[in-house]
Amino acid sequence: MAMLDKTFPTLDCSICIEGPLISDVARHPNIELLAPAELLDLMGSPGDFKARILVKPRYVTDDCTKCGQCEDVCPVVVPSEFEAGIGARKAIYLPFPQAEPGIYMLDIDHCLNKPPNYFPCDRCAKACDRNAIIYTMMPKVIERDVAAVIVSTGFELERGGDILGEYGYGRYMDVVTSMEFERLVNASGPSSGVVVKPSTGEEPENVLLVSCVGSRNNKYNDYCSGFCCTYLLKQGIYAKVLHGIKNVTIMYMNDVRTYGKGFEGFFDRGSKRGYKHCLGGQA
């Protein structure tokens, strides 16, 4: 959610909603925050579970003040997951500004000091006035007795090369995924909130939004994603109203499915903005 600029159908700022909640969780006296961590095993029954948890090292201690000096001197630049791959980060970084714990973490897989082949690079450690960077931190396994478990599975974006490749993704720089577009319109994104064509950096005059990619299709997924119609309406409002793009066309398959509370009114608002709606055939 932190990657999103706004949420539909109200177009409220995503991080404005989520940021205070993240902070409240991190500072709540009855909540233990373990990050980054992975659940290894869960045994027991409701009211009496035992969880085994792998707590991964951050290679940065709680003495970190987020001054950013370590990031400034790090020579390694890699694609940023938070920027959906269209922006960059260093090997030592903050996942995003409002992330908790509010300290840096070191991506040891990209760090030049990745064991066992240590390369003599300790620039970040030398730049840290608090001596908070420790390359030799190790993972640990802990156990916790818990009464209840909330399973939040999340989601994965469609990354199938065949599916996205049909639309030129990977071959043409100006074909982007919804999440990549989301980061382009975000003021904290790699283009500072200006919608640009990745190929030239220029602002486009025309934007085509394609719905149902990989879904409602016997070749890939025969079910409806359930939200992309409304999501594309939101993207259309970004493009036309907030960023002044002249022509915005939304392609959909057979029908528009705005099923949730306030979604149909959102569709009416979007239609009045002068979008072109194109009925597409089965792929």
PDB file of C-alpha atoms in Angstrom:
ATOM      1  CA  MET A   1       0.000   0.000   0.000  1.00  0.00           C
ATOM      2  CA  ALA A   2       2.883   2.348   0.729  1.00  0.00           C
ATOM      3  CA  MET A   3       3.873   2.118  -2.939  1.00  0.00           C
ATOM      4  CA  LEU A   4       0.502   3.458  -4.069  1.00  0.00           C
ATOM      5  CA  ASP A   5      -0.080   7.164  -4.559  1.00  0.00           C
ATOM      6  CA  LYS A   6      -3.801   7.171  -3.771  1.00  0.00           C
ATOM      7  CA  THR A   7      -6.560   4.683  -3.043  1.00  0.00           C
ATOM      8  CA  PHE A   8      -9.875   4.344  -4.847  1.00  0.00           C
ATOM      9  CA  PRO A   9     -12.688   5.313  -4.786  1.00  0.00           C
ATOM     10  CA  THR A  10     -11.942   8.307  -2.507  1.00  0.00           C
ATOM     11  CA  LEU A  11      -8.472   9.095  -3.914  1.00  0.00           C
ATOM     12  CA  ASP A  12      -7.100   9.524  -0.407  1.00  0.00           C
ATOM     13  CA  CYS A  13      -3.316   9.584   0.002  1.00  0.00           C
ATOM     14  CA  SER A  14      -2.166   6.014   0.679  1.00  0.00           C
ATOM     15  CA  ILE A  15       0.810   6.716   2.917  1.00  0.00           C
ATOM     16  CA  CYS A  16      -1.196   9.361   4.805  1.00  0.00           C
ATOM     17  CA  ILE A  17      -3.510   6.536   5.846  1.00  0.00           C
ATOM     18  CA  GLU A  18      -0.892   3.870   6.406  1.00  0.00           C
ATOM     19  CA  GLY A  19       2.033   5.865   7.829  1.00  0.00           C
ATOM     20  CA  PRO A  20       0.459   6.716  11.212  1.00  0.00           C
ATOM     21  CA  LEU A  21      -0.741   3.112  11.578  1.00  0.00           C
ATOM     22  CA  ILE A  22       2.757   1.766  10.913  1.00  0.00           C
ATOM     23  CA  SER A  23       4.131   4.153  13.522  1.00  0.00           C
ATOM     24  CA  ASP A  24       1.463   3.157  16.046  1.00  0.00           C
ATOM     25  CA  VAL A  25       2.300  -0.528  15.597  1.00  0.00           C
ATOM     26  CA  ALA A  26       6.027   0.063  16.019  1.00  0.00           C
ATOM     27  CA  ARG A  27       5.539   2.021  19.241  1.00  0.00           C
ATOM     28  CA  HIS A  28       2.744   0.003  20.828  1.00  0.00           C
ATOM     29  CA  PRO A  29       3.918  -1.443  24.188  1.00  0.00           C
ATOM     30  CA  ASN A  30       2.116  -4.747  23.566  1.00  0.00           C
ATOM     31  CA  ILE A  31       3.418  -5.357  20.039  1.00  0.00           C
ATOM     32  CA  GLU A  32       6.771  -6.950  19.255  1.00  0.00           C
ATOM     33  CA  LEU A  33       7.873  -6.023  15.737  1.00  0.00           C
ATOM     34  CA  LEU A  34      10.248  -8.483  14.057  1.00  0.00           C
ATOM     35  CA  ALA A  35      11.526  -7.294  10.688  1.00  0.00           C
ATOM     36  CA  PRO A  36      12.843  -8.712   8.493  1.00  0.00           C
ATOM     37  CA  ALA A  37      11.586 -12.105   9.635  1.00  0.00           C
ATOM     38  CA  GLU A  38      10.106 -15.315   8.255  1.00  0.00           C
ATOM     39  CA  LEU A  39       7.758 -17.825   9.869  1.00  0.00           C
ATOM     40  CA  LEU A  40       9.464 -21.234   9.821  1.00  0.00           C
ATOM     41  CA  ASP A  41       6.923 -23.364  11.631  1.00  0.00           C
ATOM     42  CA  LEU A  42       3.599 -23.069  13.422  1.00  0.00           C
ATOM     43  CA  MET A  43       2.277 -25.785  15.703  1.00  0.00           C
ATOM     44  CA  GLY A  44      -0.592 -26.072  18.139  1.00  0.00           C
ATOM     45  CA  SER A  45      -4.224 -25.066  18.104  1.00  0.00           C
ATOM     46  CA  PRO A  46      -6.292 -21.883  18.609  1.00  0.00           C
ATOM     47  CA  GLY A  47      -5.331 -20.314  21.906  1.00  0.00           C
ATOM     48  CA  ASP A  48      -2.108 -22.302  22.155  1.00  0.00           C
ATOM     49  CA  PHE A  49       0.179 -21.894  19.145  1.00  0.00           C
ATOM     50  CA  LYS A  50       3.969 -22.107  19.140  1.00  0.00           C
ATOM     51  CA  ALA A  51       5.699 -20.207  16.350  1.00  0.00           C
ATOM     52  CA  ARG A  52       9.288 -20.662  15.192  1.00  0.00           C
ATOM     53  CA  ILE A  53      10.531 -17.483  13.538  1.00  0.00           C
ATOM     54  CA  LEU A  54      13.704 -16.778  11.591  1.00  0.00           C
ATOM     55  CA  VAL A  55      14.821 -13.222  12.354  1.00  0.00           C
ATOM     56  CA  LYS A  56      17.127 -12.126   9.570  1.00  0.00           C
ATOM     57  CA  PRO A  57      19.999  -9.704  10.207  1.00  0.00           C
ATOM     58  CA  ARG A  58      19.717  -6.081   9.112  1.00  0.00           C
ATOM     59  CA  TYR A  59      23.497  -5.615   9.585  1.00  0.00           C
ATOM     60  CA  VAL A  60      22.555  -2.284  11.174  1.00  0.00           C
ATOM     61  CA  THR A  61      21.887  -1.878  14.891  1.00  0.00           C
ATOM     62  CA  ASP A  62      19.220   0.178  16.653  1.00  0.00           C
ATOM     63  CA  ASP A  63      21.827   2.910  17.149  1.00  0.00           C
ATOM     64  CA  CYS A  64      21.119   4.036  13.563  1.00  0.00           C
ATOM     65  CA  THR A  65      19.739   7.595  13.380  1.00  0.00           C
ATOM     66  CA  LYS A  66      18.790   7.541   9.674  1.00  0.00           C
ATOM     67  CA  CYS A  67      21.319  10.263   8.913  1.00  0.00           C
ATOM     68  CA  GLY A  68      21.906   8.776   5.455  1.00  0.00           C
ATOM     69  CA  GLN A  69      25.696   9.134   5.416  1.00  0.00           C
ATOM     70  CA  CYS A  70      26.151   5.405   4.797  1.00  0.00           C
ATOM     71  CA  GLU A  71      23.866   5.509   1.772  1.00  0.00           C
ATOM     72  CA  ASP A  72      25.688   8.514   0.354  1.00  0.00           C
ATOM     73  CA  VAL A  73      29.045   6.723   0.230  1.00  0.00           C
ATOM     74  CA  CYS A  74      27.828   3.266  -0.855  1.00  0.00           C
ATOM     75  CA  PRO A  75      29.153   2.525  -4.389  1.00  0.00           C
ATOM     76  CA  VAL A  76      26.589  -0.196  -5.225  1.00  0.00           C
ATOM     77  CA  VAL A  77      23.417   0.802  -7.098  1.00  0.00           C
ATOM     78  CA  VAL A  78      20.646  -1.745  -7.781  1.00  0.00           C
ATOM     79  CA  PRO A  79      16.992  -1.556  -8.904  1.00  0.00           C
ATOM     80  CA  SER A  80      14.647  -0.536  -6.099  1.00  0.00           C
ATOM     81  CA  GLU A  81      11.829  -2.931  -5.240  1.00  0.00           C
ATOM     82  CA  PHE A  82       9.834  -0.068  -3.751  1.00  0.00           C
ATOM     83  CA  GLU A  83      10.121   1.835  -7.039  1.00  0.00           C
ATOM     84  CA  ALA A  84       8.903  -1.261  -8.926  1.00  0.00           C
ATOM     85  CA  GLY A  85      12.301  -1.543 -10.588  1.00  0.00           C
ATOM     86  CA  ILE A  86      12.154   1.803 -12.423  1.00  0.00           C
ATOM     87  CA  GLY A  87      14.125   3.593  -9.702  1.00  0.00           C
ATOM     88  CA  ALA A  88      17.360   2.723  -7.935  1.00  0.00           C
ATOM     89  CA  ARG A  89      18.607   2.224  -4.407  1.00  0.00           C
ATOM     90  CA  LYS A  90      21.960   1.546  -2.763  1.00  0.00           C
ATOM     91  CA  ALA A  91      23.067  -1.706  -1.154  1.00  0.00           C
ATOM     92  CA  ILE A  92      22.417  -0.037   2.193  1.00  0.00           C
ATOM     93  CA  TYR A  93      19.046   1.666   2.217  1.00  0.00           C
ATOM     94  CA  LEU A  94      15.712   2.457   3.811  1.00  0.00           C
ATOM     95  CA  PRO A  95      12.951   0.319   2.270  1.00  0.00           C
ATOM     96  CA  PHE A  96      10.807   3.495   2.174  1.00  0.00           C
ATOM     97  CA  PRO A  97      10.830   6.695   4.260  1.00  0.00           C
ATOM     98  CA  GLN A  98       8.030   5.673   6.672  1.00  0.00           C
ATOM     99  CA  ALA A  99       9.208   2.070   7.132  1.00  0.00           C
ATOM    100  CA  GLU A 100       9.587   0.575  10.593  1.00  0.00           C
ATOM    101  CA  PRO A 101      11.928  -0.171  12.240  1.00  0.00           C
ATOM    102  CA  GLY A 102      13.101   3.296  11.292  1.00  0.00           C
ATOM    103  CA  ILE A 103      16.696   2.281  10.644  1.00  0.00           C
ATOM    104  CA  TYR A 104      18.705   1.366   7.589  1.00  0.00           C
ATOM    105  CA  MET A 105      19.263  -2.191   6.389  1.00  0.00           C
ATOM    106  CA  LEU A 106      22.072  -3.720   4.373  1.00  0.00           C
ATOM    107  CA  ASP A 107      21.321  -5.891   1.349  1.00  0.00           C
ATOM    108  CA  ILE A 108      24.114  -8.374   1.913  1.00  0.00           C
ATOM    109  CA  ASP A 109      23.494 -10.104  -1.436  1.00  0.00           C
ATOM    110  CA  HIS A 110      24.562  -6.945  -3.248  1.00  0.00           C
ATOM    111  CA  CYS A 111      27.055  -5.654  -0.706  1.00  0.00           C
ATOM    112  CA  LEU A 112      30.719  -5.931  -1.708  1.00  0.00           C
ATOM    113  CA  ASN A 113      31.363  -7.460   1.722  1.00  0.00           C
ATOM    114  CA  LYS A 114      29.132 -10.495   1.120  1.00  0.00           C
ATOM    115  CA  PRO A 115      30.783 -13.497   2.798  1.00  0.00           C
ATOM    116  CA  PRO A 116      32.768 -15.611   2.265  1.00  0.00           C
ATOM    117  CA  ASN A 117      34.492 -13.566  -0.444  1.00  0.00           C
ATOM    118  CA  TYR A 118      35.018 -10.338   1.463  1.00  0.00           C
ATOM    119  CA  PHE A 119      35.988  -7.386  -0.687  1.00  0.00           C
ATOM    120  CA  PRO A 120      37.703  -4.562   1.182  1.00  0.00           C
ATOM    121  CA  CYS A 121      34.812  -2.067   1.099  1.00  0.00           C
ATOM    122  CA  ASP A 122      33.850  -0.580   4.433  1.00  0.00           C
ATOM    123  CA  ARG A 123      32.817   2.896   3.302  1.00  0.00           C
ATOM    124  CA  CYS A 124      29.416   2.777   4.968  1.00  0.00           C
ATOM    125  CA  ALA A 125      30.866   1.574   8.270  1.00  0.00           C
ATOM    126  CA  LYS A 126      33.489   4.330   8.223  1.00  0.00           C
ATOM    127  CA  ALA A 127      30.834   6.951   7.450  1.00  0.00           C
ATOM    128  CA  CYS A 128      28.634   5.871  10.365  1.00  0.00           C
ATOM    129  CA  ASP A 129      29.294   8.074  13.400  1.00  0.00           C
ATOM    130  CA  ARG A 130      27.367   5.660  15.650  1.00  0.00           C
ATOM    131  CA  ASN A 131      29.284   2.518  14.623  1.00  0.00           C
ATOM    132  CA  ALA A 132      25.902   0.959  13.880  1.00  0.00           C
ATOM    133  CA  ILE A 133      26.935  -1.166  10.877  1.00  0.00           C
ATOM    134  CA  ILE A 134      28.097  -4.707  11.658  1.00  0.00           C
ATOM    135  CA  TYR A 135      28.863  -6.944   8.670  1.00  0.00           C
ATOM    136  CA  THR A 136      29.050 -10.102  10.783  1.00  0.00           C
ATOM    137  CA  MET A 137      25.510 -10.076  12.170  1.00  0.00           C
ATOM    138  CA  MET A 138      23.935 -13.524  12.045  1.00  0.00           C
ATOM    139  CA  PRO A 139      20.335 -14.733  11.691  1.00  0.00           C
ATOM    140  CA  LYS A 140      18.640 -16.229  14.717  1.00  0.00           C
ATOM    141  CA  VAL A 141      15.669 -18.488  15.324  1.00  0.00           C
ATOM    142  CA  ILE A 142      13.276 -17.569  18.115  1.00  0.00           C
ATOM    143  CA  GLU A 143      10.080 -19.126  19.457  1.00  0.00           C
ATOM    144  CA  ARG A 144       6.953 -17.365  20.608  1.00  0.00           C
ATOM    145  CA  ASP A 145       3.790 -18.660  22.278  1.00  0.00           C
ATOM    146  CA  VAL A 146       0.779 -17.038  20.656  1.00  0.00           C
ATOM    147  CA  ALA A 147      -2.969 -17.416  21.066  1.00  0.00           C
ATOM    148  CA  ALA A 148      -4.101 -16.413  17.567  1.00  0.00           C
ATOM    149  CA  VAL A 149      -2.599 -16.031  14.104  1.00  0.00           C
ATOM    150  CA  ILE A 150      -3.599 -13.629  11.326  1.00  0.00           C
ATOM    151  CA  VAL A 151      -2.680 -14.911   7.882  1.00  0.00           C
ATOM    152  CA  SER A 152      -2.132 -12.053   5.423  1.00  0.00           C
ATOM    153  CA  THR A 153      -1.075 -13.614   2.145  1.00  0.00           C
ATOM    154  CA  GLY A 154      -0.693 -10.464   0.052  1.00  0.00           C
ATOM    155  CA  PHE A 155      -0.453 -10.829  -3.719  1.00  0.00           C
ATOM    156  CA  GLU A 156       1.983 -11.137  -6.573  1.00  0.00           C
ATOM    157  CA  LEU A 157       1.911  -9.004  -9.685  1.00  0.00           C
ATOM    158  CA  GLU A 158       1.547 -10.773 -13.017  1.00  0.00           C
ATOM    159  CA  ARG A 159       5.098 -11.211 -14.281  1.00  0.00           C
ATOM    160  CA  GLY A 160       4.619 -13.879 -16.918  1.00  0.00           C
ATOM    161  CA  GLY A 161       6.805 -13.046 -19.903  1.00  0.00           C
ATOM    162  CA  ASP A 162       4.336 -14.502 -22.380  1.00  0.00           C
ATOM    163  CA  ILE A 163       1.396 -12.549 -20.977  1.00  0.00           C
ATOM    164  CA  LEU A 164       3.070  -9.157 -20.708  1.00  0.00           C
ATOM    165  CA  GLY A 165       5.172  -9.738 -23.799  1.00  0.00           C
ATOM    166  CA  GLU A 166       2.039  -9.809 -25.955  1.00  0.00           C
ATOM    167  CA  TYR A 167       1.708  -6.104 -25.230  1.00  0.00           C
ATOM    168  CA  GLY A 168       5.358  -5.297 -25.859  1.00  0.00           C
ATOM    169  CA  TYR A 169       6.438  -5.209 -22.204  1.00  0.00           C
ATOM    170  CA  GLY A 170      10.174  -5.784 -22.032  1.00  0.00           C
ATOM    171  CA  ARG A 171      10.626  -4.794 -25.676  1.00  0.00           C
ATOM    172  CA  TYR A 172       9.335  -1.227 -25.547  1.00  0.00           C
ATOM    173  CA  MET A 173      10.390   0.999 -22.673  1.00  0.00           C
ATOM    174  CA  ASP A 174       7.148   2.968 -22.738  1.00  0.00           C
ATOM    175  CA  VAL A 175       5.023  -0.118 -21.975  1.00  0.00           C
ATOM    176  CA  VAL A 176       4.872  -0.214 -18.181  1.00  0.00           C
ATOM    177  CA  THR A 177       2.979  -2.191 -15.559  1.00  0.00           C
ATOM    178  CA  SER A 178       0.354  -0.623 -13.332  1.00  0.00           C
ATOM    179  CA  MET A 179       2.749  -0.527 -10.387  1.00  0.00           C
ATOM    180  CA  GLU A 180       5.480   1.113 -12.445  1.00  0.00           C
ATOM    181  CA  PHE A 181       2.959   3.747 -13.546  1.00  0.00           C
ATOM    182  CA  GLU A 182       1.944   4.120  -9.886  1.00  0.00           C
ATOM    183  CA  ARG A 183       5.487   5.098  -8.964  1.00  0.00           C
ATOM    184  CA  LEU A 184       5.706   7.544 -11.889  1.00  0.00           C
ATOM    185  CA  VAL A 185       2.685   9.510 -10.638  1.00  0.00           C
ATOM    186  CA  ASN A 186       3.851   9.491  -7.015  1.00  0.00           C
ATOM    187  CA  ALA A 187       5.562  12.678  -5.857  1.00  0.00           C
ATOM    188  CA  SER A 188       8.150  10.579  -3.993  1.00  0.00           C
ATOM    189  CA  GLY A 189       8.784   8.383  -7.051  1.00  0.00           C
ATOM    190  CA  PRO A 190      11.770   8.374  -9.406  1.00  0.00           C
ATOM    191  CA  SER A 191      10.295  11.111 -11.634  1.00  0.00           C
ATOM    192  CA  SER A 192       9.057  13.222  -8.685  1.00  0.00           C
ATOM    193  CA  GLY A 193       5.433  12.682  -9.669  1.00  0.00           C
ATOM    194  CA  VAL A 194       5.755  13.692 -13.320  1.00  0.00           C
ATOM    195  CA  VAL A 195       4.386  11.137 -15.794  1.00  0.00           C
ATOM    196  CA  VAL A 196       7.145  10.643 -18.326  1.00  0.00           C
ATOM    197  CA  LYS A 197       7.959   8.217 -21.103  1.00  0.00           C
ATOM    198  CA  PRO A 198      10.836   6.049 -19.809  1.00  0.00           C
ATOM    199  CA  SER A 199      12.369   6.015 -23.282  1.00  0.00           C
ATOM    200  CA  THR A 200      12.872   9.778 -23.551  1.00  0.00           C
ATOM    201  CA  GLY A 201      11.887  11.355 -20.235  1.00  0.00           C
ATOM    202  CA  GLU A 202       9.297  13.470 -22.052  1.00  0.00           C
ATOM    203  CA  GLU A 203       5.688  13.837 -20.933  1.00  0.00           C
ATOM    204  CA  PRO A 204       3.276  11.860 -23.144  1.00  0.00           C
ATOM    205  CA  GLU A 205       0.225  13.297 -24.886  1.00  0.00           C
ATOM    206  CA  ASN A 206      -1.576   9.959 -25.116  1.00  0.00           C
ATOM    207  CA  VAL A 207      -1.926   7.144 -22.583  1.00  0.00           C
ATOM    208  CA  LEU A 208      -3.535   3.749 -23.205  1.00  0.00           C
ATOM    209  CA  LEU A 209      -4.554   1.712 -20.148  1.00  0.00           C
ATOM    210  CA  VAL A 210      -5.165  -1.993 -20.801  1.00  0.00           C
ATOM    211  CA  SER A 211      -7.328  -4.009 -18.428  1.00  0.00           C
ATOM    212  CA  CYS A 212      -7.736  -7.793 -17.965  1.00  0.00           C
ATOM    213  CA  VAL A 213      -4.097  -8.580 -18.862  1.00  0.00           C
ATOM    214  CA  GLY A 214      -3.639 -12.253 -18.016  1.00  0.00           C
ATOM    215  CA  SER A 215      -7.158 -12.690 -16.618  1.00  0.00           C
ATOM    216  CA  ARG A 216     -10.539 -13.776 -18.000  1.00  0.00           C
ATOM    217  CA  ASN A 217      -8.546 -15.765 -20.505  1.00  0.00           C
ATOM    218  CA  ASN A 218      -8.417 -19.561 -20.861  1.00  0.00           C
ATOM    219  CA  LYS A 219      -4.801 -19.350 -21.971  1.00  0.00           C
ATOM    220  CA  TYR A 220      -3.617 -17.879 -18.654  1.00  0.00           C
ATOM    221  CA  ASN A 221      -6.087 -17.199 -15.824  1.00  0.00           C
ATOM    222  CA  ASP A 222      -9.765 -17.829 -16.458  1.00  0.00           C
ATOM    223  CA  TYR A 223     -10.973 -15.700 -13.535  1.00  0.00           C
ATOM    224  CA  CYS A 224     -11.504 -11.972 -13.076  1.00  0.00           C
ATOM    225  CA  SER A 225      -9.018 -10.153 -10.843  1.00  0.00           C
ATOM    226  CA  GLY A 226     -11.967  -8.320  -9.287  1.00  0.00           C
ATOM    227  CA  PHE A 227     -10.410  -4.894  -8.988  1.00  0.00           C
ATOM    228  CA  CYS A 228      -8.494  -3.853 -12.084  1.00  0.00           C
ATOM    229  CA  CYS A 229     -11.447  -2.050 -13.726  1.00  0.00           C
ATOM    230  CA  THR A 230     -11.695   0.374 -10.821  1.00  0.00           C
ATOM    231  CA  TYR A 231      -7.926   0.517 -10.515  1.00  0.00           C
ATOM    232  CA  LEU A 232      -7.566   1.649 -14.116  1.00  0.00           C
ATOM    233  CA  LEU A 233     -10.218   4.306 -13.549  1.00  0.00           C
ATOM    234  CA  LYS A 234      -8.020   5.628 -10.764  1.00  0.00           C
ATOM    235  CA  GLN A 235      -4.992   5.569 -13.069  1.00  0.00           C
ATOM    236  CA  GLY A 236      -7.012   7.428 -15.686  1.00  0.00           C
ATOM    237  CA  ILE A 237      -7.862  10.167 -13.207  1.00  0.00           C
ATOM    238  CA  TYR A 238      -4.175  10.400 -12.325  1.00  0.00           C
ATOM    239  CA  ALA A 239      -3.229  10.822 -15.948  1.00  0.00           C
ATOM    240  CA  LYS A 240      -5.961  13.160 -17.178  1.00  0.00           C
ATOM    241  CA  VAL A 241      -6.934  15.259 -14.169  1.00  0.00           C
ATOM    242  CA  LEU A 242      -3.844  15.378 -11.983  1.00  0.00           C
ATOM    243  CA  HIS A 243      -1.234  15.316 -14.758  1.00  0.00           C
ATOM    244  CA  GLY A 244      -3.030  16.944 -17.663  1.00  0.00           C
ATOM    245  CA  ILE A 245      -2.469  14.234 -20.260  1.00  0.00           C
ATOM    246  CA  LYS A 246      -4.679  15.081 -23.234  1.00  0.00           C
ATOM    247  CA  ASN A 247      -5.907  11.685 -24.391  1.00  0.00           C
ATOM    248  CA  VAL A 248      -6.492   8.794 -22.017  1.00  0.00           C
ATOM    249  CA  THR A 249      -8.037   5.589 -23.388  1.00  0.00           C
ATOM    250  CA  ILE A 250      -9.054   2.628 -21.218  1.00  0.00           C
ATOM    251  CA  MET A 251      -9.358  -0.754 -22.927  1.00  0.00           C
ATOM    252  CA  TYR A 252     -11.477  -3.372 -21.216  1.00  0.00           C
ATOM    253  CA  MET A 253     -12.828  -6.818 -22.059  1.00  0.00           C
ATOM    254  CA  ASN A 254     -16.570  -7.052 -22.725  1.00  0.00           C
ATOM    255  CA  ASP A 255     -17.710  -5.133 -19.637  1.00  0.00           C
ATOM    256  CA  VAL A 256     -16.561  -2.876 -16.813  1.00  0.00           C
ATOM    257  CA  ARG A 257     -16.848  -4.531 -13.400  1.00  0.00           C
ATOM    258  CA  THR A 258     -17.047  -1.906 -10.658  1.00  0.00           C
ATOM    259  CA  TYR A 259     -18.502  -4.072  -7.933  1.00  0.00           C
ATOM    260  CA  GLY A 260     -17.554  -2.496  -4.580  1.00  0.00           C
ATOM    261  CA  LYS A 261     -18.929   0.212  -2.341  1.00  0.00           C
ATOM    262  CA  GLY A 262     -18.707   3.558  -4.090  1.00  0.00           C
ATOM    263  CA  PHE A 263     -17.106   1.999  -7.178  1.00  0.00           C
ATOM    264  CA  GLU A 264     -19.964   2.648  -9.605  1.00  0.00           C
ATOM    265  CA  GLY A 265     -20.076   6.309  -8.560  1.00  0.00           C
ATOM    266  CA  PHE A 266     -16.340   6.373  -9.124  1.00  0.00           C
ATOM    267  CA  PHE A 267     -16.910   5.015 -12.637  1.00  0.00           C
ATOM    268  CA  ASP A 268     -19.471   7.761 -13.322  1.00  0.00           C
ATOM    269  CA  ARG A 269     -17.020  10.407 -12.121  1.00  0.00           C
ATOM    270  CA  GLY A 270     -14.321   8.990 -14.349  1.00  0.00           C
ATOM    271  CA  SER A 271     -16.602   8.824 -17.386  1.00  0.00           C
ATOM    272  CA  LYS A 272     -17.485  12.480 -17.012  1.00  0.00           C
ATOM    273  CA  ARG A 273     -13.788  13.329 -17.264  1.00  0.00           C
ATOM    274  CA  GLY A 274     -13.926  12.511 -20.968  1.00  0.00           C
ATOM    275  CA  TYR A 275     -12.080   9.210 -21.058  1.00  0.00           C
ATOM    276  CA  LYS A 276     -12.340   7.083 -24.128  1.00  0.00           C
ATOM    277  CA  HIS A 277     -13.533   3.567 -23.342  1.00  0.00           C
ATOM    278  CA  CYS A 278     -12.600   0.893 -25.852  1.00  0.00           C
ATOM    279  CA  LEU A 279     -14.245  -2.538 -25.851  1.00  0.00           C
ATOM    280  CA  GLY A 280     -11.558  -5.110 -26.530  1.00  0.00           C
ATOM    281  CA  GLY A 281     -11.998  -8.651 -27.801  1.00  0.00           C
ATOM    282  CA  GLN A 282     -10.692 -11.840 -26.224  1.00  0.00           C
ATOM    283  CA  ALA A 283      -6.936 -12.191 -26.490  1.00  0.00           C
TER     284      ALA A 283
END
